[in-house]
Amino acid sequence: MADERLLAFRFDCGAPWLNLLATRGRAFGGRPVERLYSPARLTEWLARGELAPARAADRSDLERARELRETLRALALPTVAGDPPPADAAAALTGFLAAHDDPVRLATGDRLTRPAPATATAALARVARQAVDHLTGPGRHTLKTCPELDCRAVFADTTDRRRWCPSPACASRGRVRALRARRGDGPASPPAR
């Protein structure tokens, strides 16, 4: 049961590209949790995010998804901290987007729609474009990083009230640590970022 909860996808970070970052849980801890462990899991994640490709993901798509995720993480963390982004990560994202053009074609009907991406990589290109818009536009000011040192998840906080990521585990650990620090029983809570 605990393994199932750890492997569950998170769709609570505020945007699909942020949810992609959450496909690797406890990313900075001693035992990270890889939620994209197979092409089928990538296909499932894309489908649950309404980006189901016409063709199921394969091993190369899975590798690209993981690379994109870590490239976006490398750009998101300094953006939140107000630090300069690494040039190599920006170049990698620019190269990925240049190689995977996915022109917008809209259709009307009961609602406005866009045709399904042909491949998992085309779906990932849509996620990457959203990340670029978020990281370079006014939405970047809503981004926060969870202060839990093993988590450091990036999430959107439009209310500016959240301290921890949406994971209840991070908030619980942080509150317990803060209570112990106030009582003098343990170390203080990590600083907010």
GROMACS .gro file of C-alpha atoms in nm:
model
  193
    1MET     CA    1   0.000   0.000   0.000
    2ALA     CA    2   0.278   0.246   0.089
    3ASP     CA    3   0.453   0.171  -0.242
    4GLU     CA    4   0.132   0.242  -0.433
    5ARG     CA    5   0.099   0.582  -0.265
    6LEU     CA    6   0.463   0.667  -0.340
    7LEU     CA    7   0.422   0.569  -0.705
    8ALA     CA    8   0.094   0.755  -0.754
    9PHE     CA    9   0.112   1.039  -1.001
   10ARG     CA   10   0.067   1.389  -0.866
   11PHE     CA   11  -0.149   1.635  -1.054
   12ASP     CA   12  -0.164   1.899  -0.783
   13CYS     CA   13   0.136   2.120  -0.858
   14GLY     CA   14  -0.054   2.383  -1.056
   15ALA     CA   15   0.041   2.308  -1.419
   16PRO     CA   16   0.116   2.002  -1.633
   17TRP     CA   17   0.486   2.090  -1.660
   18LEU     CA   18   0.508   2.113  -1.280
   19ASN     CA   19   0.330   1.779  -1.256
   20LEU     CA   20   0.599   1.638  -1.487
   21LEU     CA   21   0.861   1.748  -1.234
   22ALA     CA   22   0.664   1.557  -0.969
   23THR     CA   23   0.703   1.231  -1.161
   24ARG     CA   24   1.028   1.197  -0.968
   25GLY     CA   25   0.942   1.218  -0.601
   26ARG     CA   26   1.189   1.295  -0.325
   27ALA     CA   27   1.423   1.401  -0.602
   28PHE     CA   28   1.684   1.534  -0.360
   29GLY     CA   29   1.661   1.259  -0.099
   30GLY     CA   30   1.863   0.945  -0.054
   31ARG     CA   31   1.592   0.731  -0.215
   32PRO     CA   32   1.421   0.917  -0.501
   33VAL     CA   33   1.094   0.773  -0.630
   34GLU     CA   34   1.079   0.727  -1.009
   35ARG     CA   35   0.715   0.732  -1.118
   36LEU     CA   36   0.797   0.718  -1.490
   37TYR     CA   37   0.955   0.375  -1.476
   38SER     CA   38   0.822   0.239  -1.807
   39PRO     CA   39   0.689   0.359  -2.142
   40ALA     CA   40   0.343   0.245  -2.032
   41ARG     CA   41   0.363   0.471  -1.726
   42LEU     CA   42   0.459   0.767  -1.946
   43THR     CA   43   0.163   0.692  -2.174
   44GLU     CA   44  -0.062   0.674  -1.865
   45TRP     CA   45   0.072   1.005  -1.729
   46LEU     CA   46   0.014   1.178  -2.063
   47ALA     CA   47  -0.338   1.037  -2.091
   48ARG     CA   48  -0.430   1.150  -1.741
   49GLY     CA   49  -0.304   1.499  -1.832
   50GLU     CA   50  -0.523   1.501  -2.147
   51LEU     CA   51  -0.220   1.466  -2.373
   52ALA     CA   52  -0.267   1.106  -2.485
   53PRO     CA   53  -0.058   1.054  -2.799
   54ALA     CA   54  -0.193   0.873  -3.103
   55ARG     CA   55   0.095   0.624  -3.064
   56ALA     CA   56   0.194   0.482  -2.726
   57ALA     CA   57   0.526   0.586  -2.576
   58ASP     CA   58   0.837   0.376  -2.636
   59ARG     CA   59   1.174   0.358  -2.457
   60SER     CA   60   1.317   0.657  -2.644
   61ASP     CA   61   1.010   0.866  -2.549
   62LEU     CA   62   1.059   0.764  -2.187
   63GLU     CA   63   1.423   0.870  -2.196
   64ARG     CA   64   1.328   1.204  -2.356
   65ALA     CA   65   1.061   1.260  -2.090
   66ARG     CA   66   1.309   1.204  -1.809
   67GLU     CA   67   1.568   1.429  -1.975
   68LEU     CA   68   1.310   1.702  -2.031
   69ARG     CA   69   1.193   1.672  -1.671
   70GLU     CA   70   1.544   1.723  -1.535
   71THR     CA   71   1.614   2.008  -1.779
   72LEU     CA   72   1.297   2.182  -1.664
   73ARG     CA   73   1.391   2.122  -1.299
   74ALA     CA   74   1.734   2.275  -1.365
   75LEU     CA   75   1.561   2.586  -1.502
   76ALA     CA   76   1.277   2.604  -1.247
   77LEU     CA   77   1.480   2.596  -0.926
   78PRO     CA   78   1.698   2.899  -1.008
   79THR     CA   79   1.393   3.083  -1.143
   80VAL     CA   80   1.217   3.042  -0.807
   81ALA     CA   81   1.532   3.142  -0.617
   82GLY     CA   82   1.588   3.447  -0.839
   83ASP     CA   83   1.920   3.309  -0.960
   84PRO     CA   84   2.048   3.301  -1.319
   85PRO     CA   85   1.946   2.983  -1.503
   86PRO     CA   86   2.214   2.744  -1.627
   87ALA     CA   87   2.294   2.820  -1.992
   88ASP     CA   88   2.331   2.451  -2.081
   89ALA     CA   89   1.978   2.372  -1.957
   90ALA     CA   90   1.834   2.667  -2.152
   91ALA     CA   91   2.019   2.550  -2.464
   92ALA     CA   92   1.893   2.194  -2.415
   93LEU     CA   93   1.532   2.313  -2.386
   94THR     CA   94   1.570   2.539  -2.689
   95GLY     CA   95   1.711   2.248  -2.887
   96PHE     CA   96   1.432   2.014  -2.777
   97LEU     CA   97   1.165   2.263  -2.883
   98ALA     CA   98   1.335   2.335  -3.216
   99ALA     CA   99   1.346   1.963  -3.293
  100HIS     CA  100   0.982   1.901  -3.203
  101ASP     CA  101   0.765   2.158  -3.373
  102ASP     CA  102   0.394   2.106  -3.304
  103PRO     CA  103   0.190   2.378  -3.475
  104VAL     CA  104  -0.135   2.475  -3.310
  105ARG     CA  105  -0.446   2.361  -3.496
  106LEU     CA  106  -0.773   2.429  -3.321
  107ALA     CA  107  -1.110   2.268  -3.380
  108THR     CA  108  -1.452   2.373  -3.259
  109GLY     CA  109  -1.742   2.158  -3.158
  110ASP     CA  110  -1.888   2.117  -2.812
  111ARG     CA  111  -1.572   2.292  -2.694
  112LEU     CA  112  -1.246   2.421  -2.832
  113THR     CA  113  -1.008   2.130  -2.894
  114ARG     CA  114  -0.671   2.053  -3.036
  115PRO     CA  115  -0.591   1.723  -3.211
  116ALA     CA  116  -0.407   1.465  -3.003
  117PRO     CA  117  -0.030   1.475  -3.036
  118ALA     CA  118   0.102   1.212  -3.277
  119THR     CA  119   0.372   1.087  -3.040
  120ALA     CA  120   0.464   1.106  -2.674
  121THR     CA  121   0.752   1.335  -2.766
  122ALA     CA  122   0.509   1.573  -2.942
  123ALA     CA  123   0.299   1.571  -2.623
  124LEU     CA  124   0.611   1.650  -2.421
  125ALA     CA  125   0.684   1.942  -2.655
  126ARG     CA  126   0.346   2.089  -2.557
  127VAL     CA  127   0.441   2.052  -2.191
  128ALA     CA  128   0.779   2.214  -2.258
  129ARG     CA  129   0.618   2.512  -2.434
  130GLN     CA  130   0.391   2.562  -2.136
  131ALA     CA  131   0.696   2.555  -1.907
  132VAL     CA  132   0.872   2.818  -2.117
  133ASP     CA  133   0.567   3.045  -2.103
  134HIS     CA  134   0.541   2.998  -1.725
  135LEU     CA  135   0.912   3.044  -1.655
  136THR     CA  136   0.948   3.354  -1.872
  137GLY     CA  137   0.614   3.525  -1.808
  138PRO     CA  138   0.442   3.678  -1.507
  139GLY     CA  139   0.342   3.330  -1.385
  140ARG     CA  140   0.700   3.278  -1.270
  141HIS     CA  141   0.617   3.494  -0.967
  142THR     CA  142   0.368   3.232  -0.846
  143LEU     CA  143   0.630   2.956  -0.836
  144LYS     CA  144   0.759   2.828  -0.504
  145THR     CA  145   0.984   2.545  -0.392
  146CYS     CA  146   0.890   2.309  -0.110
  147PRO     CA  147   1.130   2.370   0.180
  148GLU     CA  148   1.156   1.996   0.260
  149LEU     CA  149   1.514   1.919   0.161
  150ASP     CA  150   1.441   1.578   0.007
  151CYS     CA  151   1.143   1.713  -0.187
  152ARG     CA  152   1.211   2.067  -0.314
  153ALA     CA  153   0.912   2.028  -0.548
  154VAL     CA  154   0.830   2.333  -0.757
  155PHE     CA  155   0.464   2.431  -0.747
  156ALA     CA  156   0.242   2.725  -0.839
  157ASP     CA  157   0.094   2.916  -0.548
  158THR     CA  158  -0.142   3.181  -0.682
  159THR     CA  159  -0.263   3.263  -0.327
  160ASP     CA  160   0.087   3.320  -0.189
  161ARG     CA  161  -0.021   3.131   0.124
  162ARG     CA  162   0.138   2.790   0.081
  163ARG     CA  163   0.463   2.709   0.249
  164TRP     CA  164   0.500   2.345   0.146
  165CYS     CA  165   0.414   2.168  -0.178
  166PRO     CA  166   0.065   2.017  -0.200
  167SER     CA  167   0.190   1.685  -0.061
  168PRO     CA  168   0.043   1.635   0.288
  169ALA     CA  169   0.358   1.446   0.391
  170CYS     CA  170   0.582   1.750   0.343
  171ALA     CA  171   0.354   1.979   0.543
  172SER     CA  172   0.324   1.722   0.823
  173ARG     CA  173   0.699   1.669   0.848
  174GLY     CA  174   0.762   2.043   0.841
  175ARG     CA  175   0.505   2.117   1.111
  176VAL     CA  176   0.637   1.839   1.335
  177ARG     CA  177   0.992   1.966   1.293
  178ALA     CA  178   0.883   2.323   1.372
  179LEU     CA  179   0.697   2.206   1.683
  180ARG     CA  180   1.000   2.011   1.803
  181ALA     CA  181   1.223   2.314   1.742
  182ARG     CA  182   0.990   2.536   1.946
  183ARG     CA  183   1.000   2.281   2.228
  184GLY     CA  184   1.375   2.244   2.198
  185ASP     CA  185   1.346   1.876   2.096
  186GLY     CA  186   1.509   1.894   1.754
  187PRO     CA  187   1.646   2.100   1.467
  188ALA     CA  188   1.454   2.392   1.326
  189SER     CA  189   1.246   2.365   1.015
  190PRO     CA  190   1.431   2.429   0.687
  191PRO     CA  191   1.409   2.791   0.576
  192ALA     CA  192   1.129   2.885   0.336
  193ARG     CA  193   1.236   2.944  -0.022
   0.00000   0.00000   0.00000
